[in-house]
Amino acid sequence: MNERQEAGAGLSTSASPQAAAPTDEAKNPLLVALGERVRKLRAQRGLTRKAVALAAGISERHLANLEYGTGNASILVLQQVAGALHCSLAELQGDFTTRSPEWLLIRELLEHRSEPQLRRARLALHALLNGADDPARHSRIALVGLRGAGKSTLGPLLARALDMPFVELSHAIESLAGCSVREIHNLYGTMAYRRHERRALEETLQIHSEVVIATPGGIVSDPATFQQLLAHCTTVWLRAAPEEHMGRVVAQGDMRPMADSQEAMDDLRRILDGRAAFYSKADITIDTSGQTPDQSLQALVSGVRKAMGMGSSRD
């Protein structure tokens, strides 16, 4: 028996049964919100419960339970209901970008666009909503990439070549928090770390109009912080092969990845795959794979000077 049959087995869709509504105290708030969302979407589309249940391949009582906030439906059933309502699963679940007509129209406009088109749209929206670019953007250089890419090694050397101060954002985070990055994660959690990360970046941007910043590898995990970085800094993705990332981390004295080297390498590849699309938003990409530090620095300085319009030497 398949999922659709299980959902509707033994229950007729010809009647209009009413689900027994439990007390408000017994209802799960998440299920209640989901039920309200289903009812709202059904009403917007002018569909009866019977029509939606039939199109979704589930019983009308099953749908009624879902709408009353008492039916803990499987993800497959929710997908079937979304299809019957002609909406995405995200819209059914109440994603915030589906809560108003304007959001929905914007989503429709951007759907199926290419990455270059989406980038142009993002930059145009940023200019429209936030005004002109930060004039200091071209004199703030932010290095992004996974741990082991060379940010902490090349960052100070780049800063010296450009005659700028250097900020290791992880150290700024620790200064704000009064403890190490590991302690922040262990004691207060990831959300607290992200707050400190954003605050450290904001303070760095306020203090420095000229600076080279080495950012933590996970800064792309918070879209708001990463957007702030893109808006106020010339960003450089220091890219390397996963094997080189791993080798450099071990060379720094951290032997933890070697405890289970294959599993650690698999994790590293997954992280890099998941973040590469965000790192690629950087203004400049420097591939340090197979390069000596001097070769990487030469490519980095050249790329940054070109982006800053400085030519071969600082004026």
PDB file of C-alpha atoms in Angstrom:
ATOM      1  CA  MET A   1       0.000   0.000   0.000  1.00  0.00           C
ATOM      2  CA  ASN A   2       1.517   3.352  -0.994  1.00  0.00           C
ATOM      3  CA  GLU A   3       1.574   6.663   0.921  1.00  0.00           C
ATOM      4  CA  ARG A   4      -1.585   7.997  -0.722  1.00  0.00           C
ATOM      5  CA  GLN A   5      -3.474   4.789   0.002  1.00  0.00           C
ATOM      6  CA  GLU A   6      -2.296   4.721   3.614  1.00  0.00           C
ATOM      7  CA  ALA A   7      -3.413   8.310   4.105  1.00  0.00           C
ATOM      8  CA  GLY A   8      -6.910   7.604   2.884  1.00  0.00           C
ATOM      9  CA  ALA A   9      -7.368   3.898   3.643  1.00  0.00           C
ATOM     10  CA  GLY A  10     -10.834   3.039   4.893  1.00  0.00           C
ATOM     11  CA  LEU A  11     -12.041   6.656   4.825  1.00  0.00           C
ATOM     12  CA  SER A  12     -14.568   7.978   2.326  1.00  0.00           C
ATOM     13  CA  THR A  13     -14.081  11.306   0.566  1.00  0.00           C
ATOM     14  CA  SER A  14     -17.719  11.615  -0.433  1.00  0.00           C
ATOM     15  CA  ALA A  15     -18.862  13.084   2.862  1.00  0.00           C
ATOM     16  CA  SER A  16     -17.637  16.168   4.676  1.00  0.00           C
ATOM     17  CA  PRO A  17     -16.530  14.791   8.040  1.00  0.00           C
ATOM     18  CA  GLN A  18     -15.515  17.059  10.849  1.00  0.00           C
ATOM     19  CA  ALA A  19     -12.435  16.226  12.897  1.00  0.00           C
ATOM     20  CA  ALA A  20     -12.847  16.082  16.621  1.00  0.00           C
ATOM     21  CA  ALA A  21     -11.192  19.247  17.870  1.00  0.00           C
ATOM     22  CA  PRO A  22      -9.163  18.797  21.059  1.00  0.00           C
ATOM     23  CA  THR A  23      -8.719  21.534  23.611  1.00  0.00           C
ATOM     24  CA  ASP A  24      -6.359  24.363  22.728  1.00  0.00           C
ATOM     25  CA  GLU A  25      -3.951  23.171  25.425  1.00  0.00           C
ATOM     26  CA  ALA A  26      -3.596  19.803  23.678  1.00  0.00           C
ATOM     27  CA  LYS A  27      -2.729  21.276  20.291  1.00  0.00           C
ATOM     28  CA  ASN A  28       0.823  21.687  19.082  1.00  0.00           C
ATOM     29  CA  PRO A  29       1.418  25.340  18.021  1.00  0.00           C
ATOM     30  CA  LEU A  30       3.387  24.254  14.961  1.00  0.00           C
ATOM     31  CA  LEU A  31       0.587  21.973  13.767  1.00  0.00           C
ATOM     32  CA  VAL A  32      -2.004  24.671  14.474  1.00  0.00           C
ATOM     33  CA  ALA A  33      -0.047  27.197  12.382  1.00  0.00           C
ATOM     34  CA  LEU A  34       0.312  24.655   9.588  1.00  0.00           C
ATOM     35  CA  GLY A  35      -3.422  23.943   9.657  1.00  0.00           C
ATOM     36  CA  GLU A  36      -4.252  27.622   9.487  1.00  0.00           C
ATOM     37  CA  ARG A  37      -1.900  27.970   6.549  1.00  0.00           C
ATOM     38  CA  VAL A  38      -3.598  25.115   4.677  1.00  0.00           C
ATOM     39  CA  ARG A  39      -7.045  26.633   5.292  1.00  0.00           C
ATOM     40  CA  LYS A  40      -5.872  30.057   4.136  1.00  0.00           C
ATOM     41  CA  LEU A  41      -4.341  28.721   0.930  1.00  0.00           C
ATOM     42  CA  ARG A  42      -7.434  26.640   0.219  1.00  0.00           C
ATOM     43  CA  ALA A  43      -9.643  29.700   0.722  1.00  0.00           C
ATOM     44  CA  GLN A  44      -7.427  31.877  -1.495  1.00  0.00           C
ATOM     45  CA  ARG A  45      -7.803  29.370  -4.295  1.00  0.00           C
ATOM     46  CA  GLY A  46     -11.535  28.906  -3.779  1.00  0.00           C
ATOM     47  CA  LEU A  47     -11.227  25.151  -3.300  1.00  0.00           C
ATOM     48  CA  THR A  48     -13.412  22.949  -1.140  1.00  0.00           C
ATOM     49  CA  ARG A  49     -11.853  20.570   1.321  1.00  0.00           C
ATOM     50  CA  LYS A  50     -13.267  17.697  -0.686  1.00  0.00           C
ATOM     51  CA  ALA A  51     -11.614  18.932  -3.893  1.00  0.00           C
ATOM     52  CA  VAL A  52      -8.223  19.360  -2.227  1.00  0.00           C
ATOM     53  CA  ALA A  53      -8.404  15.956  -0.538  1.00  0.00           C
ATOM     54  CA  LEU A  54      -9.322  14.301  -3.822  1.00  0.00           C
ATOM     55  CA  ALA A  55      -6.497  16.016  -5.717  1.00  0.00           C
ATOM     56  CA  ALA A  56      -4.016  15.160  -2.953  1.00  0.00           C
ATOM     57  CA  GLY A  57      -5.094  11.527  -2.823  1.00  0.00           C
ATOM     58  CA  ILE A  58      -5.901  11.589   0.888  1.00  0.00           C
ATOM     59  CA  SER A  59      -9.112  11.280   2.841  1.00  0.00           C
ATOM     60  CA  GLU A  60     -11.179  14.339   3.614  1.00  0.00           C
ATOM     61  CA  ARG A  61     -10.997  13.524   7.325  1.00  0.00           C
ATOM     62  CA  HIS A  62      -7.203  13.359   7.106  1.00  0.00           C
ATOM     63  CA  LEU A  63      -7.195  16.838   5.567  1.00  0.00           C
ATOM     64  CA  ALA A  64      -9.672  18.079   8.182  1.00  0.00           C
ATOM     65  CA  ASN A  65      -7.398  16.850  10.967  1.00  0.00           C
ATOM     66  CA  LEU A  66      -4.495  18.649   9.323  1.00  0.00           C
ATOM     67  CA  GLU A  67      -6.474  21.897   9.090  1.00  0.00           C
ATOM     68  CA  TYR A  68      -7.567  21.668  12.737  1.00  0.00           C
ATOM     69  CA  GLY A  69      -3.975  21.242  13.875  1.00  0.00           C
ATOM     70  CA  THR A  70      -4.424  17.673  15.076  1.00  0.00           C
ATOM     71  CA  GLY A  71      -3.013  15.749  12.108  1.00  0.00           C
ATOM     72  CA  ASN A  72       0.710  15.054  12.229  1.00  0.00           C
ATOM     73  CA  ALA A  73       1.085  14.449   8.493  1.00  0.00           C
ATOM     74  CA  SER A  74       4.177  12.966   6.889  1.00  0.00           C
ATOM     75  CA  ILE A  75       6.317  15.072   4.593  1.00  0.00           C
ATOM     76  CA  LEU A  76       5.018  13.082   1.621  1.00  0.00           C
ATOM     77  CA  VAL A  77       1.402  13.874   2.510  1.00  0.00           C
ATOM     78  CA  LEU A  78       2.306  17.554   2.869  1.00  0.00           C
ATOM     79  CA  GLN A  79       3.890  17.426  -0.580  1.00  0.00           C
ATOM     80  CA  GLN A  80       0.670  15.951  -1.966  1.00  0.00           C
ATOM     81  CA  VAL A  81      -1.416  18.673  -0.293  1.00  0.00           C
ATOM     82  CA  ALA A  82       0.939  21.356  -1.644  1.00  0.00           C
ATOM     83  CA  GLY A  83       0.505  19.935  -5.127  1.00  0.00           C
ATOM     84  CA  ALA A  84      -3.273  19.973  -4.755  1.00  0.00           C
ATOM     85  CA  LEU A  85      -3.104  23.625  -3.671  1.00  0.00           C
ATOM     86  CA  HIS A  86      -0.739  24.495  -6.554  1.00  0.00           C
ATOM     87  CA  CYS A  87       1.953  25.848  -4.263  1.00  0.00           C
ATOM     88  CA  SER A  88       5.442  24.910  -3.133  1.00  0.00           C
ATOM     89  CA  LEU A  89       6.100  22.998   0.055  1.00  0.00           C
ATOM     90  CA  ALA A  90       7.822  26.111   1.416  1.00  0.00           C
ATOM     91  CA  GLU A  91       4.685  28.169   0.791  1.00  0.00           C
ATOM     92  CA  LEU A  92       2.542  25.535   2.486  1.00  0.00           C
ATOM     93  CA  GLN A  93       4.787  25.611   5.533  1.00  0.00           C
ATOM     94  CA  GLY A  94       4.565  29.384   5.735  1.00  0.00           C
ATOM     95  CA  ASP A  95       8.024  30.516   4.633  1.00  0.00           C
ATOM     96  CA  PHE A  96       8.198  34.270   5.316  1.00  0.00           C
ATOM     97  CA  THR A  97       8.744  35.033   1.629  1.00  0.00           C
ATOM     98  CA  THR A  98       5.269  33.686   0.919  1.00  0.00           C
ATOM     99  CA  ARG A  99       3.346  35.801   3.415  1.00  0.00           C
ATOM    100  CA  SER A 100       2.434  38.732   1.181  1.00  0.00           C
ATOM    101  CA  PRO A 101       1.495  39.256  -2.468  1.00  0.00           C
ATOM    102  CA  GLU A 102       4.602  41.400  -3.035  1.00  0.00           C
ATOM    103  CA  TRP A 103       6.911  38.671  -1.755  1.00  0.00           C
ATOM    104  CA  LEU A 104       5.189  36.125  -3.971  1.00  0.00           C
ATOM    105  CA  LEU A 105       5.487  38.402  -7.012  1.00  0.00           C
ATOM    106  CA  ILE A 106       9.188  38.939  -6.329  1.00  0.00           C
ATOM    107  CA  ARG A 107       9.722  35.190  -5.987  1.00  0.00           C
ATOM    108  CA  GLU A 108       7.894  34.608  -9.249  1.00  0.00           C
ATOM    109  CA  LEU A 109      10.029  37.238 -10.967  1.00  0.00           C
ATOM    110  CA  LEU A 110      13.301  35.703  -9.765  1.00  0.00           C
ATOM    111  CA  GLU A 111      12.396  32.051 -10.149  1.00  0.00           C
ATOM    112  CA  HIS A 112      14.385  30.133 -12.783  1.00  0.00           C
ATOM    113  CA  ARG A 113      16.814  33.021 -13.300  1.00  0.00           C
ATOM    114  CA  SER A 114      20.503  32.259 -13.820  1.00  0.00           C
ATOM    115  CA  GLU A 115      23.140  33.002 -11.178  1.00  0.00           C
ATOM    116  CA  PRO A 116      24.495  36.034 -13.103  1.00  0.00           C
ATOM    117  CA  GLN A 117      20.956  37.419 -13.443  1.00  0.00           C
ATOM    118  CA  LEU A 118      20.282  36.906  -9.735  1.00  0.00           C
ATOM    119  CA  ARG A 119      23.543  38.642  -8.866  1.00  0.00           C
ATOM    120  CA  ARG A 120      22.607  41.667 -10.981  1.00  0.00           C
ATOM    121  CA  ALA A 121      19.174  41.730  -9.370  1.00  0.00           C
ATOM    122  CA  ARG A 122      20.678  41.577  -5.871  1.00  0.00           C
ATOM    123  CA  LEU A 123      23.097  44.409  -6.593  1.00  0.00           C
ATOM    124  CA  ALA A 124      20.333  46.517  -8.145  1.00  0.00           C
ATOM    125  CA  LEU A 125      18.087  45.937  -5.136  1.00  0.00           C
ATOM    126  CA  HIS A 126      20.909  46.793  -2.771  1.00  0.00           C
ATOM    127  CA  ALA A 127      21.557  50.067  -4.587  1.00  0.00           C
ATOM    128  CA  LEU A 128      17.832  50.866  -4.671  1.00  0.00           C
ATOM    129  CA  LEU A 129      17.202  50.146  -0.998  1.00  0.00           C
ATOM    130  CA  ASN A 130      20.497  51.241   0.552  1.00  0.00           C
ATOM    131  CA  GLY A 131      21.596  54.062  -1.706  1.00  0.00           C
ATOM    132  CA  ALA A 132      25.106  54.472  -3.081  1.00  0.00           C
ATOM    133  CA  ASP A 133      27.901  52.025  -2.326  1.00  0.00           C
ATOM    134  CA  ASP A 134      30.023  52.539   0.763  1.00  0.00           C
ATOM    135  CA  PRO A 135      32.892  54.757  -0.504  1.00  0.00           C
ATOM    136  CA  ALA A 136      35.320  52.786   1.679  1.00  0.00           C
ATOM    137  CA  ARG A 137      34.307  49.459   0.150  1.00  0.00           C
ATOM    138  CA  HIS A 138      37.273  49.373  -2.237  1.00  0.00           C
ATOM    139  CA  SER A 139      39.779  50.067   0.536  1.00  0.00           C
ATOM    140  CA  ARG A 140      38.515  47.360   2.875  1.00  0.00           C
ATOM    141  CA  ILE A 141      39.709  43.915   1.792  1.00  0.00           C
ATOM    142  CA  ALA A 142      38.029  40.842   3.278  1.00  0.00           C
ATOM    143  CA  LEU A 143      39.489  37.373   2.772  1.00  0.00           C
ATOM    144  CA  VAL A 144      36.979  34.517   2.774  1.00  0.00           C
ATOM    145  CA  GLY A 145      37.355  30.761   2.443  1.00  0.00           C
ATOM    146  CA  LEU A 146      37.644  27.581   4.456  1.00  0.00           C
ATOM    147  CA  ARG A 147      40.167  27.098   7.211  1.00  0.00           C
ATOM    148  CA  GLY A 148      43.516  26.279   5.653  1.00  0.00           C
ATOM    149  CA  ALA A 149      42.977  28.490   2.607  1.00  0.00           C
ATOM    150  CA  GLY A 150      45.754  30.850   3.712  1.00  0.00           C
ATOM    151  CA  LYS A 151      43.769  33.774   5.127  1.00  0.00           C
ATOM    152  CA  SER A 152      45.800  34.112   8.326  1.00  0.00           C
ATOM    153  CA  THR A 153      49.090  33.606   6.471  1.00  0.00           C
ATOM    154  CA  LEU A 154      48.478  35.826   3.457  1.00  0.00           C
ATOM    155  CA  GLY A 155      46.339  38.432   5.234  1.00  0.00           C
ATOM    156  CA  PRO A 156      49.140  40.126   7.213  1.00  0.00           C
ATOM    157  CA  LEU A 157      51.428  40.007   4.162  1.00  0.00           C
ATOM    158  CA  LEU A 158      48.760  41.629   1.991  1.00  0.00           C
ATOM    159  CA  ALA A 159      48.152  44.275   4.650  1.00  0.00           C
ATOM    160  CA  ARG A 160      51.870  45.060   4.742  1.00  0.00           C
ATOM    161  CA  ALA A 161      52.013  45.324   0.943  1.00  0.00           C
ATOM    162  CA  LEU A 162      49.041  47.712   0.940  1.00  0.00           C
ATOM    163  CA  ASP A 163      50.206  49.601   4.048  1.00  0.00           C
ATOM    164  CA  MET A 164      46.966  48.800   5.858  1.00  0.00           C
ATOM    165  CA  PRO A 165      46.122  47.393   9.287  1.00  0.00           C
ATOM    166  CA  PHE A 166      45.237  43.709   9.545  1.00  0.00           C
ATOM    167  CA  VAL A 167      42.317  42.318  11.569  1.00  0.00           C
ATOM    168  CA  GLU A 168      41.825  38.638  12.334  1.00  0.00           C
ATOM    169  CA  LEU A 169      38.066  38.641  12.883  1.00  0.00           C
ATOM    170  CA  SER A 170      38.208  35.521  15.076  1.00  0.00           C
ATOM    171  CA  HIS A 171      40.435  37.422  17.515  1.00  0.00           C
ATOM    172  CA  ALA A 172      38.020  40.355  17.487  1.00  0.00           C
ATOM    173  CA  ILE A 173      35.173  37.944  18.284  1.00  0.00           C
ATOM    174  CA  GLU A 174      37.121  36.510  21.225  1.00  0.00           C
ATOM    175  CA  SER A 175      37.870  40.007  22.539  1.00  0.00           C
ATOM    176  CA  LEU A 176      34.189  40.911  22.461  1.00  0.00           C
ATOM    177  CA  ALA A 177      33.081  37.663  24.086  1.00  0.00           C
ATOM    178  CA  GLY A 178      35.865  37.479  26.647  1.00  0.00           C
ATOM    179  CA  CYS A 179      36.522  33.832  25.817  1.00  0.00           C
ATOM    180  CA  SER A 180      37.751  31.630  22.987  1.00  0.00           C
ATOM    181  CA  VAL A 181      35.712  30.766  19.921  1.00  0.00           C
ATOM    182  CA  ARG A 182      35.483  27.159  21.101  1.00  0.00           C
ATOM    183  CA  GLU A 183      34.194  28.277  24.498  1.00  0.00           C
ATOM    184  CA  ILE A 184      31.570  30.492  22.857  1.00  0.00           C
ATOM    185  CA  HIS A 185      30.263  27.483  20.927  1.00  0.00           C
ATOM    186  CA  ASN A 186      30.435  25.118  23.901  1.00  0.00           C
ATOM    187  CA  LEU A 187      28.941  27.461  26.501  1.00  0.00           C
ATOM    188  CA  TYR A 188      26.511  29.606  24.550  1.00  0.00           C
ATOM    189  CA  GLY A 189      25.870  27.891  21.230  1.00  0.00           C
ATOM    190  CA  THR A 190      26.109  28.734  17.558  1.00  0.00           C
ATOM    191  CA  MET A 191      23.524  31.529  17.626  1.00  0.00           C
ATOM    192  CA  ALA A 192      25.511  33.410  20.270  1.00  0.00           C
ATOM    193  CA  TYR A 193      28.661  32.969  18.209  1.00  0.00           C
ATOM    194  CA  ARG A 194      26.930  34.389  15.121  1.00  0.00           C
ATOM    195  CA  ARG A 195      25.835  37.450  17.130  1.00  0.00           C
ATOM    196  CA  HIS A 196      29.401  38.071  18.298  1.00  0.00           C
ATOM    197  CA  GLU A 197      30.646  37.542  14.745  1.00  0.00           C
ATOM    198  CA  ARG A 198      28.262  40.143  13.341  1.00  0.00           C
ATOM    199  CA  ARG A 199      29.056  42.628  16.095  1.00  0.00           C
ATOM    200  CA  ALA A 200      32.806  42.152  15.595  1.00  0.00           C
ATOM    201  CA  LEU A 201      32.422  42.803  11.870  1.00  0.00           C
ATOM    202  CA  GLU A 202      30.274  45.887  12.467  1.00  0.00           C
ATOM    203  CA  GLU A 203      32.834  47.344  14.881  1.00  0.00           C
ATOM    204  CA  THR A 204      35.699  46.593  12.508  1.00  0.00           C
ATOM    205  CA  LEU A 205      33.883  48.368   9.676  1.00  0.00           C
ATOM    206  CA  GLN A 206      33.146  51.372  11.900  1.00  0.00           C
ATOM    207  CA  ILE A 207      36.747  51.683  13.052  1.00  0.00           C
ATOM    208  CA  HIS A 208      38.568  51.073   9.768  1.00  0.00           C
ATOM    209  CA  SER A 209      38.071  52.661   6.373  1.00  0.00           C
ATOM    210  CA  GLU A 210      41.231  50.899   5.178  1.00  0.00           C
ATOM    211  CA  VAL A 211      41.874  47.374   6.422  1.00  0.00           C
ATOM    212  CA  VAL A 212      42.564  43.771   5.486  1.00  0.00           C
ATOM    213  CA  ILE A 213      40.239  41.360   7.306  1.00  0.00           C
ATOM    214  CA  ALA A 214      40.653  37.594   7.612  1.00  0.00           C
ATOM    215  CA  THR A 215      37.169  36.200   8.196  1.00  0.00           C
ATOM    216  CA  PRO A 216      36.113  32.878   9.762  1.00  0.00           C
ATOM    217  CA  GLY A 217      35.265  30.203   7.215  1.00  0.00           C
ATOM    218  CA  GLY A 218      31.670  29.978   8.402  1.00  0.00           C
ATOM    219  CA  ILE A 219      30.837  33.662   8.003  1.00  0.00           C
ATOM    220  CA  VAL A 220      28.818  32.744   4.903  1.00  0.00           C
ATOM    221  CA  SER A 221      26.475  30.708   7.132  1.00  0.00           C
ATOM    222  CA  ASP A 222      24.753  33.907   8.283  1.00  0.00           C
ATOM    223  CA  PRO A 223      23.295  35.604   5.176  1.00  0.00           C
ATOM    224  CA  ALA A 224      22.871  38.975   6.918  1.00  0.00           C
ATOM    225  CA  THR A 225      26.495  39.102   8.083  1.00  0.00           C
ATOM    226  CA  PHE A 226      27.788  37.926   4.717  1.00  0.00           C
ATOM    227  CA  GLN A 227      25.673  40.530   2.910  1.00  0.00           C
ATOM    228  CA  GLN A 228      27.185  43.187   5.164  1.00  0.00           C
ATOM    229  CA  LEU A 229      30.647  41.944   4.253  1.00  0.00           C
ATOM    230  CA  LEU A 230      29.861  42.045   0.518  1.00  0.00           C
ATOM    231  CA  ALA A 231      28.386  45.535   0.791  1.00  0.00           C
ATOM    232  CA  HIS A 232      31.254  47.131   2.721  1.00  0.00           C
ATOM    233  CA  CYS A 233      34.361  45.242   1.585  1.00  0.00           C
ATOM    234  CA  THR A 234      36.104  44.082  -1.542  1.00  0.00           C
ATOM    235  CA  THR A 235      35.958  40.346  -0.952  1.00  0.00           C
ATOM    236  CA  VAL A 236      38.546  37.773  -1.992  1.00  0.00           C
ATOM    237  CA  TRP A 237      37.909  34.032  -1.975  1.00  0.00           C
ATOM    238  CA  LEU A 238      41.130  32.173  -1.233  1.00  0.00           C
ATOM    239  CA  ARG A 239      40.369  28.854  -2.822  1.00  0.00           C
ATOM    240  CA  ALA A 240      42.221  25.548  -2.467  1.00  0.00           C
ATOM    241  CA  ALA A 241      41.679  21.854  -3.099  1.00  0.00           C
ATOM    242  CA  PRO A 242      40.205  19.926  -0.135  1.00  0.00           C
ATOM    243  CA  GLU A 243      43.443  17.950   0.257  1.00  0.00           C
ATOM    244  CA  GLU A 244      45.422  21.168   0.601  1.00  0.00           C
ATOM    245  CA  HIS A 245      42.964  22.573   3.134  1.00  0.00           C
ATOM    246  CA  MET A 246      43.410  19.428   5.215  1.00  0.00           C
ATOM    247  CA  GLY A 247      47.189  19.389   4.886  1.00  0.00           C
ATOM    248  CA  ARG A 248      47.503  23.005   5.982  1.00  0.00           C
ATOM    249  CA  VAL A 249      45.266  22.495   9.022  1.00  0.00           C
ATOM    250  CA  VAL A 250      47.410  19.546  10.120  1.00  0.00           C
ATOM    251  CA  ALA A 251      50.580  21.543   9.431  1.00  0.00           C
ATOM    252  CA  GLN A 252      49.263  24.200  11.819  1.00  0.00           C
ATOM    253  CA  GLY A 253      49.444  21.579  14.576  1.00  0.00           C
ATOM    254  CA  ASP A 254      45.786  20.553  14.713  1.00  0.00           C
ATOM    255  CA  MET A 255      45.885  16.748  14.550  1.00  0.00           C
ATOM    256  CA  ARG A 256      42.152  16.239  15.197  1.00  0.00           C
ATOM    257  CA  PRO A 257      41.300  15.710  11.517  1.00  0.00           C
ATOM    258  CA  MET A 258      43.754  12.800  11.415  1.00  0.00           C
ATOM    259  CA  ALA A 259      41.826  10.850  14.074  1.00  0.00           C
ATOM    260  CA  ASP A 260      39.601   9.636  11.250  1.00  0.00           C
ATOM    261  CA  SER A 261      41.207  11.063   8.147  1.00  0.00           C
ATOM    262  CA  GLN A 262      38.771   9.667   5.570  1.00  0.00           C
ATOM    263  CA  GLU A 263      35.691  10.793   7.476  1.00  0.00           C
ATOM    264  CA  ALA A 264      37.276  14.194   8.096  1.00  0.00           C
ATOM    265  CA  MET A 265      38.064  14.551   4.398  1.00  0.00           C
ATOM    266  CA  ASP A 266      34.507  13.592   3.447  1.00  0.00           C
ATOM    267  CA  ASP A 267      33.160  16.194   5.897  1.00  0.00           C
ATOM    268  CA  LEU A 268      35.511  18.809   4.477  1.00  0.00           C
ATOM    269  CA  ARG A 269      34.349  18.112   0.931  1.00  0.00           C
ATOM    270  CA  ARG A 270      30.701  18.438   1.989  1.00  0.00           C
ATOM    271  CA  ILE A 271      31.362  21.719   3.771  1.00  0.00           C
ATOM    272  CA  LEU A 272      33.242  23.104   0.783  1.00  0.00           C
ATOM    273  CA  ASP A 273      30.501  21.985  -1.601  1.00  0.00           C
ATOM    274  CA  GLY A 274      27.878  23.629   0.613  1.00  0.00           C
ATOM    275  CA  ARG A 275      29.739  26.934   0.915  1.00  0.00           C
ATOM    276  CA  ALA A 276      31.294  27.261  -2.533  1.00  0.00           C
ATOM    277  CA  ALA A 277      28.222  28.960  -4.008  1.00  0.00           C
ATOM    278  CA  PHE A 278      28.490  31.665  -1.319  1.00  0.00           C
ATOM    279  CA  TYR A 279      32.266  32.054  -1.505  1.00  0.00           C
ATOM    280  CA  SER A 280      31.915  32.508  -5.273  1.00  0.00           C
ATOM    281  CA  LYS A 281      30.050  35.773  -4.655  1.00  0.00           C
ATOM    282  CA  ALA A 282      33.414  37.332  -3.784  1.00  0.00           C
ATOM    283  CA  ASP A 283      34.770  40.041  -6.072  1.00  0.00           C
ATOM    284  CA  ILE A 284      38.041  38.171  -6.616  1.00  0.00           C
ATOM    285  CA  THR A 285      38.955  34.476  -6.550  1.00  0.00           C
ATOM    286  CA  ILE A 286      42.552  33.395  -5.956  1.00  0.00           C
ATOM    287  CA  ASP A 287      43.300  29.677  -6.275  1.00  0.00           C
ATOM    288  CA  THR A 288      46.182  28.814  -3.945  1.00  0.00           C
ATOM    289  CA  SER A 289      46.267  25.113  -4.875  1.00  0.00           C
ATOM    290  CA  GLY A 290      49.784  23.982  -5.737  1.00  0.00           C
ATOM    291  CA  GLN A 291      51.157  27.482  -5.119  1.00  0.00           C
ATOM    292  CA  THR A 292      53.899  28.565  -2.757  1.00  0.00           C
ATOM    293  CA  PRO A 293      53.004  31.318  -0.264  1.00  0.00           C
ATOM    294  CA  ASP A 294      55.038  33.799  -2.335  1.00  0.00           C
ATOM    295  CA  GLN A 295      53.212  32.850  -5.540  1.00  0.00           C
ATOM    296  CA  SER A 296      49.829  33.104  -3.824  1.00  0.00           C
ATOM    297  CA  LEU A 297      50.748  36.457  -2.309  1.00  0.00           C
ATOM    298  CA  GLN A 298      51.853  37.824  -5.677  1.00  0.00           C
ATOM    299  CA  ALA A 299      48.549  36.788  -7.278  1.00  0.00           C
ATOM    300  CA  LEU A 300      46.598  38.178  -4.324  1.00  0.00           C
ATOM    301  CA  VAL A 301      48.345  41.555  -4.282  1.00  0.00           C
ATOM    302  CA  SER A 302      47.982  41.882  -8.054  1.00  0.00           C
ATOM    303  CA  GLY A 303      44.276  41.030  -7.984  1.00  0.00           C
ATOM    304  CA  VAL A 304      43.520  43.379  -5.108  1.00  0.00           C
ATOM    305  CA  ARG A 305      45.495  46.285  -6.571  1.00  0.00           C
ATOM    306  CA  LYS A 306      43.619  45.867  -9.837  1.00  0.00           C
ATOM    307  CA  ALA A 307      40.270  45.859  -8.022  1.00  0.00           C
ATOM    308  CA  MET A 308      41.278  48.962  -6.087  1.00  0.00           C
ATOM    309  CA  GLY A 309      42.506  50.705  -9.250  1.00  0.00           C
ATOM    310  CA  MET A 310      45.931  51.167  -7.693  1.00  0.00           C
ATOM    311  CA  GLY A 311      48.132  49.881 -10.495  1.00  0.00           C
ATOM    312  CA  SER A 312      51.439  48.263  -9.660  1.00  0.00           C
ATOM    313  CA  SER A 313      52.193  50.321  -6.562  1.00  0.00           C
ATOM    314  CA  ARG A 314      50.348  52.268  -3.929  1.00  0.00           C
ATOM    315  CA  ASP A 315      50.069  56.006  -4.677  1.00  0.00           C
TER     316      ASP A 315
END
